[in-house]
Amino acid sequence: MEEVLKLKRATYHLWTFTISKMISSFGAQVYAFAISFYILQLTGSASNFALNLICSILPRTLVAPFAGYAADRYSRKIIVIAAQIATTLAIIGLLIVSITAGLSLIAIYTTTVILSLASTFSSVTFSSSITGLVDEGRIQKAMSLNQMSISFAAIGSPALGGLLYGAVPMPVFLIMYMVASVIAVALESTMNFTLFAKRKEVVEGEEKEPMLQSMKEGLRYLKNQPILKAIVWISLFINFLFGAYMVGYSFILIEKLKVASEHFGLTEGAFAVGMLLLSIYFSTRKEVKYPLLLSKRSIVIMGVLMGAVALPLIVSMSYNVTFGYYAILMFCLGSAMIITNTPMQVMMQKMIEDDYKGRVFSIIETMAMALMPLGTVIYGFLYDLLPAEGVLIVSSLLLIAVVLILARPSVIRTAHPELK
């Protein structure tokens, strides 16, 4: 009877978690859309806009190890709720400033830093809590629903932001985000983060491990897990090499091919639709039997698709064919990204011990956040110096080579012994 109640509670968690994530992601993305336009409209400066991005990325990179330590040492529920309350208070503070004194860049940058810090603690802790919230058989469903909620927000928020921006004042955007954050707090407070958790019991009077030592222990744990280490290295190389796509896609379509802004937006929407549909598919199907093997094949496909972005620069196409080509390509790329990420995330959730999840996920987040801006800067220079098609094709070949080496047959057989 107790097991039946736990499974019912896990079902409640699945949907509460999804709705909470969708509401908070939607609010955050509508806010980000509005604040980006506001900065550009207020200053007309790309550097001020870039500084706001740095205020978002840098705190995440610096504080992620501390978020991982906290997630492994303290109550995960308290951390998640405290982070969401901090988000709410930051938005209330910015709302008060906007009404009383008017928005300034300093106020916006300060709020961005606070939101970034809160988001880091919340995302690392939530990632560490999945196996405590739902039963093992539905981890894939939980990861898929999480991605589905983010995809819904990615599709809907620019449309809503575009409709509202200019029609309503900035305080309305802030109130929307504040209400979304309050609803998320209310939903998260009803969840039991230890329902299926397998964490070590704290012995009263036992001396706590120092923070630095605890972080080193997380690194040591990661080094001693060869499959996990391979997955992390693959993830990091993907984050870096995908800078070729992230910089090159906009550059090629807008600068080289002169694609209209509305058509460019539709191709990006096709990417989000691909992610959404595959997330729905994974949430309804049985768990993948050989996750690392599937992810390996999907990354190879992603490498081919990334190189294919350069094709209209090599082969002459009409405008309509070019638009249709990129819409299909982006849909396939969004789908491939979910096929790559979901099985890997499920595998990591099952492989990593509960007491190490926070530190391991924070290491991945820190390295990924550090590599993304680095990749963007390097590829920005490369696209200015070299032909765009050459940069994309070489990067796609490197991506394929990296995954074939790091996920070589011996590694796949170690991860899935039944394939022998």
Coordinates of C-alpha atoms in Angstrom, one line a residue:
M1 CA 0.0 0.0 0.0
E2 CA 2.8 2.4 0.9
E3 CA 4.5 1.7 -2.5
V4 CA 1.3 2.5 -4.3
L5 CA 1.0 5.9 -2.4
K6 CA 4.6 6.7 -3.3
L7 CA 4.0 6.0 -7.0
K8 CA 0.9 8.3 -6.9
R9 CA 3.0 11.0 -5.2
A10 CA 5.7 10.5 -7.9
T11 CA 3.0 11.0 -10.6
Y12 CA 2.0 14.3 -8.8
H13 CA 5.7 15.3 -8.8
L14 CA 6.0 14.7 -12.6
W15 CA 3.2 17.1 -13.4
T16 CA 4.0 19.6 -10.7
F17 CA 7.6 19.7 -11.7
T18 CA 6.7 20.1 -15.4
I19 CA 4.1 22.9 -14.8
S20 CA 6.4 24.7 -12.3
K21 CA 9.3 24.6 -14.9
M22 CA 7.1 25.7 -17.7
I23 CA 5.7 28.7 -15.8
S24 CA 9.0 29.9 -14.5
S25 CA 10.8 29.3 -17.9
F26 CA 8.0 31.2 -19.7
G27 CA 8.2 34.1 -17.3
A28 CA 12.0 34.2 -17.5
Q29 CA 12.1 34.1 -21.3
V30 CA 9.5 36.8 -21.8
Y31 CA 11.4 38.9 -19.3
A32 CA 14.7 38.2 -21.1
F33 CA 13.1 39.1 -24.4
A34 CA 11.7 42.4 -23.1
I35 CA 14.9 43.4 -21.2
S36 CA 17.1 42.8 -24.2
F37 CA 14.9 45.0 -26.4
Y38 CA 14.8 47.6 -23.7
I39 CA 18.6 47.8 -23.3
L40 CA 19.1 48.1 -27.1
Q41 CA 16.3 50.7 -27.4
L42 CA 17.6 52.7 -24.4
T43 CA 21.3 52.7 -25.4
G44 CA 21.5 51.6 -29.0
S45 CA 24.8 49.8 -27.9
A46 CA 25.6 46.2 -28.6
S47 CA 28.3 46.3 -25.9
N48 CA 25.7 47.2 -23.2
F49 CA 23.6 44.3 -24.5
A50 CA 26.6 42.0 -24.4
L51 CA 27.4 43.2 -20.8
N52 CA 24.0 42.0 -19.7
L53 CA 24.8 38.5 -21.2
I54 CA 28.1 38.5 -19.3
C55 CA 26.2 39.3 -16.1
S56 CA 24.1 36.2 -16.8
I57 CA 26.9 33.8 -17.8
L58 CA 29.8 34.8 -15.5
P59 CA 28.0 34.3 -12.1
R60 CA 26.7 30.9 -13.3
T61 CA 30.3 29.8 -14.1
L62 CA 31.7 31.0 -10.8
V63 CA 29.0 29.9 -8.4
A64 CA 28.1 26.4 -9.9
P65 CA 30.7 24.5 -7.7
F66 CA 29.2 26.1 -4.6
A67 CA 25.7 25.2 -5.7
G68 CA 26.7 21.6 -6.2
Y69 CA 28.3 21.4 -2.7
A70 CA 25.1 22.9 -1.2
A71 CA 22.9 20.5 -3.1
D72 CA 24.9 17.5 -1.7
R73 CA 25.1 18.8 1.9
Y74 CA 21.8 20.6 2.6
S75 CA 18.1 20.2 2.1
R76 CA 17.5 20.3 -1.7
K77 CA 13.9 21.4 -1.2
I78 CA 14.9 24.4 0.9
I79 CA 17.6 25.4 -1.7
V80 CA 15.1 25.2 -4.6
I81 CA 12.5 27.3 -2.8
A82 CA 15.0 29.8 -1.5
A83 CA 16.4 30.3 -5.0
Q84 CA 12.9 30.8 -6.4
I85 CA 12.1 33.3 -3.6
A86 CA 15.3 35.2 -4.3
T87 CA 14.2 35.4 -8.0
T88 CA 10.8 36.8 -6.9
L89 CA 12.4 39.4 -4.6
A90 CA 14.9 40.5 -7.3
I91 CA 12.0 41.1 -9.7
I92 CA 10.0 43.0 -7.0
G93 CA 13.1 45.2 -6.3
L94 CA 13.4 46.0 -10.1
L95 CA 9.7 46.7 -10.3
I96 CA 9.9 49.2 -7.4
V97 CA 12.9 50.9 -9.0
S98 CA 11.2 51.1 -12.4
I99 CA 8.1 52.7 -10.8
T100 CA 9.9 55.1 -8.5
A101 CA 13.0 56.1 -10.3
G102 CA 12.8 54.5 -13.8
L103 CA 14.9 51.6 -15.0
S104 CA 18.7 52.1 -15.2
L105 CA 21.4 49.9 -16.6
I106 CA 22.9 49.4 -13.1
A107 CA 19.5 48.2 -11.8
I108 CA 19.1 45.8 -14.8
Y109 CA 22.7 44.4 -14.5
T110 CA 22.3 43.9 -10.7
T111 CA 19.0 42.1 -11.2
T112 CA 20.5 39.9 -14.0
V113 CA 23.4 38.8 -11.6
I114 CA 20.9 37.9 -8.8
L115 CA 18.7 36.0 -11.2
S116 CA 21.7 34.2 -12.6
L117 CA 22.9 33.1 -9.1
A118 CA 19.4 32.0 -8.1
S119 CA 18.9 30.1 -11.4
T120 CA 22.2 28.2 -10.9
F121 CA 21.3 27.0 -7.4
S122 CA 17.8 26.0 -8.6
S123 CA 18.9 24.2 -11.8
V124 CA 21.8 22.3 -10.2
T125 CA 19.7 21.3 -7.2
F126 CA 16.7 20.3 -9.4
S127 CA 19.0 18.2 -11.6
S128 CA 20.3 16.4 -8.5
S129 CA 16.7 15.8 -7.2
I130 CA 15.1 14.0 -10.1
T131 CA 15.8 10.5 -8.7
G132 CA 14.4 11.6 -5.3
L133 CA 11.2 13.0 -6.9
V134 CA 10.2 10.1 -9.2
D135 CA 10.6 6.4 -9.4
E136 CA 13.4 4.9 -11.4
G137 CA 11.1 3.7 -14.2
R138 CA 10.0 7.2 -15.0
I139 CA 13.2 9.1 -15.0
Q140 CA 13.2 9.3 -18.8
K141 CA 9.6 10.6 -18.7
A142 CA 10.7 13.3 -16.1
M143 CA 13.7 14.4 -18.2
S144 CA 11.5 14.6 -21.3
L145 CA 8.7 16.5 -19.7
N146 CA 11.3 18.9 -18.3
Q147 CA 12.7 19.5 -21.8
M148 CA 9.2 19.7 -23.2
S149 CA 8.3 22.6 -20.8
I150 CA 11.5 24.5 -21.8
S151 CA 10.6 23.9 -25.5
F152 CA 7.1 25.2 -25.0
A153 CA 8.5 28.3 -23.4
A154 CA 11.1 28.7 -26.2
I155 CA 8.3 28.7 -28.8
G156 CA 5.7 30.8 -27.0
S157 CA 7.7 33.4 -25.2
P158 CA 9.2 35.3 -28.2
A159 CA 5.7 35.5 -29.8
L160 CA 4.1 36.8 -26.5
G161 CA 7.0 39.1 -25.9
G162 CA 6.9 40.5 -29.4
L163 CA 3.1 41.1 -29.1
L164 CA 3.3 42.8 -25.8
Y165 CA 6.6 44.8 -26.2
G166 CA 5.7 48.4 -27.1
A167 CA 2.0 47.8 -26.3
V168 CA 2.5 47.6 -22.5
P169 CA 5.0 49.3 -20.2
M170 CA 8.0 47.4 -18.8
P171 CA 6.4 47.1 -15.3
V172 CA 3.8 44.8 -16.9
F173 CA 6.6 42.4 -18.0
L174 CA 8.1 42.5 -14.5
I175 CA 4.7 41.7 -12.9
M176 CA 4.2 38.8 -15.3
Y177 CA 7.6 37.3 -14.3
M178 CA 6.9 38.0 -10.6
V179 CA 3.5 36.2 -10.7
A180 CA 5.1 33.2 -12.6
S181 CA 7.8 33.0 -9.9
V182 CA 5.3 33.1 -7.0
I183 CA 3.3 30.3 -8.6
A184 CA 6.5 28.2 -9.1
V185 CA 7.3 28.7 -5.3
A186 CA 3.8 27.6 -4.3
L187 CA 4.1 24.4 -6.5
E188 CA 7.6 23.5 -5.4
S189 CA 6.7 23.8 -1.7
T190 CA 4.2 20.9 -2.1
M191 CA 6.9 18.5 -3.4
N192 CA 8.7 15.8 -1.4
F193 CA 12.3 15.9 -2.6
T194 CA 13.3 12.8 -0.6
L195 CA 10.5 10.4 -1.8
F196 CA 12.9 8.0 -3.6
A197 CA 16.2 9.5 -2.5
K198 CA 19.1 7.2 -1.5
R199 CA 21.2 9.6 0.3
K200 CA 23.5 8.8 3.3
E201 CA 21.9 9.5 6.6
V202 CA 23.5 12.3 8.6
V203 CA 25.0 11.0 11.8
E204 CA 24.5 13.4 14.7
G205 CA 27.8 14.8 16.0
E206 CA 29.7 13.6 12.9
E207 CA 32.3 16.1 11.7
K208 CA 31.3 17.7 8.4
E209 CA 33.7 17.5 5.5
P210 CA 35.2 20.9 4.7
M211 CA 33.7 22.6 1.5
L212 CA 37.0 22.5 -0.5
Q213 CA 37.6 18.9 0.4
S214 CA 34.0 18.0 -0.5
M215 CA 34.4 19.7 -4.0
K216 CA 37.7 17.7 -4.5
E217 CA 35.9 14.5 -3.6
G218 CA 33.3 15.3 -6.3
L219 CA 36.1 15.5 -8.9
R220 CA 37.7 12.3 -7.6
Y221 CA 34.4 10.5 -7.9
L222 CA 34.0 11.7 -11.5
K223 CA 37.6 10.6 -12.4
N224 CA 36.9 7.1 -11.0
Q225 CA 33.8 6.6 -13.3
P226 CA 35.2 6.0 -16.8
I227 CA 31.8 5.9 -18.6
L228 CA 30.7 9.0 -16.8
K229 CA 34.0 10.7 -17.6
A230 CA 33.5 9.9 -21.3
I231 CA 30.0 11.3 -21.3
V232 CA 31.2 14.5 -19.6
W233 CA 34.0 14.9 -22.2
I234 CA 31.7 14.3 -25.1
S235 CA 29.3 17.0 -23.6
L236 CA 32.1 19.5 -23.2
F237 CA 33.4 19.0 -26.8
I238 CA 29.8 19.4 -28.2
N239 CA 29.3 22.6 -26.2
F240 CA 32.6 24.0 -27.6
L241 CA 32.3 22.9 -31.2
F242 CA 28.6 23.9 -31.4
G243 CA 29.9 27.4 -31.2
A244 CA 30.5 27.0 -35.0
Y245 CA 26.7 26.5 -35.4
M246 CA 25.6 29.1 -32.8
V247 CA 27.7 31.9 -34.4
G248 CA 27.6 30.7 -38.0
Y249 CA 23.9 30.0 -38.4
S250 CA 22.8 33.6 -37.8
F251 CA 25.9 35.0 -39.7
I252 CA 25.2 32.9 -42.8
L253 CA 21.4 33.4 -43.0
I254 CA 21.4 37.1 -42.1
E255 CA 24.7 38.4 -43.5
K256 CA 25.5 36.0 -46.4
L257 CA 22.1 34.9 -47.7
K258 CA 20.1 38.0 -46.6
V259 CA 17.2 35.9 -45.3
A260 CA 14.3 38.1 -44.0
S261 CA 14.0 38.5 -40.2
E262 CA 10.5 36.9 -40.1
H263 CA 11.8 33.8 -42.1
F264 CA 14.8 33.6 -39.9
G265 CA 12.5 33.5 -36.9
L266 CA 10.5 30.8 -38.4
T267 CA 13.5 28.6 -39.0
E268 CA 14.5 29.0 -35.4
G269 CA 10.9 28.1 -34.4
A270 CA 11.3 24.9 -36.4
F271 CA 14.3 24.0 -34.2
A272 CA 12.1 24.4 -31.0
V273 CA 9.3 22.4 -32.6
G274 CA 11.7 19.6 -33.3
M275 CA 12.8 19.6 -29.7
L276 CA 9.2 19.7 -28.5
L277 CA 7.9 16.8 -30.6
L278 CA 10.8 14.5 -29.7
S279 CA 10.4 15.5 -26.0
I280 CA 6.8 14.4 -26.2
Y281 CA 7.8 11.2 -27.9
F282 CA 10.4 10.3 -25.2
S283 CA 7.9 11.1 -22.5
T284 CA 5.5 8.4 -23.9
R285 CA 7.9 5.6 -24.9
K286 CA 9.7 3.0 -22.9
E287 CA 13.2 3.8 -21.6
V288 CA 16.0 3.6 -24.2
K289 CA 17.8 0.2 -23.9
Y290 CA 21.3 1.4 -25.0
P291 CA 21.4 5.1 -24.3
L292 CA 25.1 5.8 -24.9
L293 CA 24.9 4.0 -28.3
L294 CA 21.8 6.0 -29.4
S295 CA 23.4 9.3 -28.2
K296 CA 26.6 8.4 -30.2
R297 CA 24.7 7.9 -33.4
S298 CA 22.6 11.0 -32.8
I299 CA 25.8 13.2 -32.3
V300 CA 27.2 11.9 -35.6
I301 CA 23.9 13.0 -37.3
M302 CA 24.2 16.4 -35.5
G303 CA 27.7 16.7 -36.9
V304 CA 26.4 16.0 -40.5
L305 CA 23.5 18.5 -40.0
M306 CA 25.9 21.2 -38.7
G307 CA 28.0 20.8 -41.8
A308 CA 24.9 20.9 -44.0
V309 CA 24.2 24.4 -42.8
A310 CA 27.0 25.5 -45.2
L311 CA 25.4 23.8 -48.3
P312 CA 23.5 26.9 -49.7
L313 CA 26.9 28.7 -49.7
I314 CA 28.3 26.0 -52.0
V315 CA 25.2 25.1 -54.1
S316 CA 23.1 27.9 -55.6
M317 CA 19.4 27.8 -54.4
S318 CA 16.4 30.0 -54.9
Y319 CA 15.2 32.0 -51.9
N320 CA 12.1 29.8 -51.2
V321 CA 14.1 26.6 -51.5
T322 CA 16.8 28.1 -49.1
F323 CA 14.1 29.0 -46.6
G324 CA 12.5 25.5 -46.8
Y325 CA 15.9 23.8 -46.6
Y326 CA 16.8 25.6 -43.4
A327 CA 13.4 25.0 -41.8
I328 CA 13.7 21.3 -42.4
L329 CA 17.4 21.3 -41.3
M330 CA 16.6 23.1 -38.1
F331 CA 13.7 20.8 -37.3
C332 CA 16.0 17.8 -37.7
L333 CA 18.7 19.4 -35.6
G334 CA 16.3 20.2 -32.8
S335 CA 15.1 16.6 -32.9
A336 CA 18.6 15.2 -32.9
M337 CA 19.5 17.3 -29.9
I338 CA 16.8 15.7 -27.8
I339 CA 17.7 12.2 -29.0
T340 CA 21.3 13.0 -27.9
N341 CA 20.5 14.6 -24.6
T342 CA 17.6 12.7 -23.1
P343 CA 19.2 9.2 -23.0
M344 CA 22.5 10.7 -21.7
Q345 CA 20.7 12.6 -18.9
V346 CA 18.8 9.5 -17.9
M347 CA 22.0 7.4 -17.9
M348 CA 23.8 10.0 -15.7
Q349 CA 20.8 10.2 -13.3
K350 CA 21.1 6.4 -12.8
M351 CA 24.9 6.2 -12.7
I352 CA 25.7 9.0 -10.2
E353 CA 25.1 8.3 -6.5
D354 CA 22.6 10.6 -4.9
D355 CA 25.3 12.0 -2.5
Y356 CA 27.5 13.1 -5.5
K357 CA 24.9 14.3 -7.9
G358 CA 25.1 18.0 -7.0
R359 CA 28.9 18.2 -7.3
V360 CA 29.0 16.2 -10.5
F361 CA 26.3 18.2 -12.2
S362 CA 27.9 21.5 -11.0
I363 CA 31.3 20.4 -12.5
I364 CA 29.5 19.8 -15.9
E365 CA 27.7 23.2 -15.7
T366 CA 30.9 25.1 -14.8
M367 CA 32.9 23.6 -17.6
A368 CA 30.1 23.9 -20.2
M369 CA 29.4 27.6 -19.2
A370 CA 33.1 28.4 -19.5
L371 CA 33.4 26.7 -22.9
M372 CA 30.3 28.2 -24.5
P373 CA 31.5 31.9 -24.4
L374 CA 35.0 30.8 -25.3
G375 CA 33.7 28.9 -28.3
T376 CA 31.5 31.9 -29.3
V377 CA 34.5 34.3 -29.2
I378 CA 36.9 32.0 -31.1
Y379 CA 34.3 31.2 -33.8
G380 CA 33.4 34.9 -34.0
F381 CA 37.1 35.6 -35.0
L382 CA 37.2 32.6 -37.3
Y383 CA 34.1 33.6 -39.3
D384 CA 35.7 37.1 -39.8
L385 CA 39.0 35.6 -41.1
L386 CA 38.0 32.4 -43.0
P387 CA 35.2 31.3 -45.4
A388 CA 32.1 30.4 -43.4
E389 CA 31.5 27.1 -45.2
G390 CA 35.1 25.9 -44.4
V391 CA 34.7 26.7 -40.7
L392 CA 31.4 24.8 -40.4
I393 CA 32.5 21.7 -42.4
V394 CA 35.8 21.4 -40.4
S395 CA 34.0 21.8 -37.1
S396 CA 31.4 19.2 -38.0
L397 CA 34.1 16.7 -39.0
L398 CA 35.9 17.4 -35.7
L399 CA 32.6 16.8 -33.8
I400 CA 32.1 13.5 -35.6
A401 CA 35.7 12.5 -35.0
V402 CA 35.5 13.4 -31.2
V403 CA 32.4 11.2 -30.6
L404 CA 33.8 8.3 -32.6
I405 CA 37.0 8.4 -30.5
L406 CA 35.5 9.1 -27.0
A407 CA 32.5 6.7 -27.6
R408 CA 34.6 4.0 -29.4
P409 CA 33.2 0.4 -29.4
S410 CA 35.2 -0.6 -26.3
V411 CA 33.6 2.3 -24.3
I412 CA 30.1 1.4 -25.6
R413 CA 30.6 -2.3 -24.6
T414 CA 31.7 -1.2 -21.1
A415 CA 28.6 0.9 -20.7
H416 CA 26.3 -1.8 -22.2
P417 CA 28.0 -5.2 -21.4
E418 CA 24.9 -7.0 -22.9
L419 CA 26.1 -5.9 -26.4
K420 CA 29.1 -8.3 -26.1

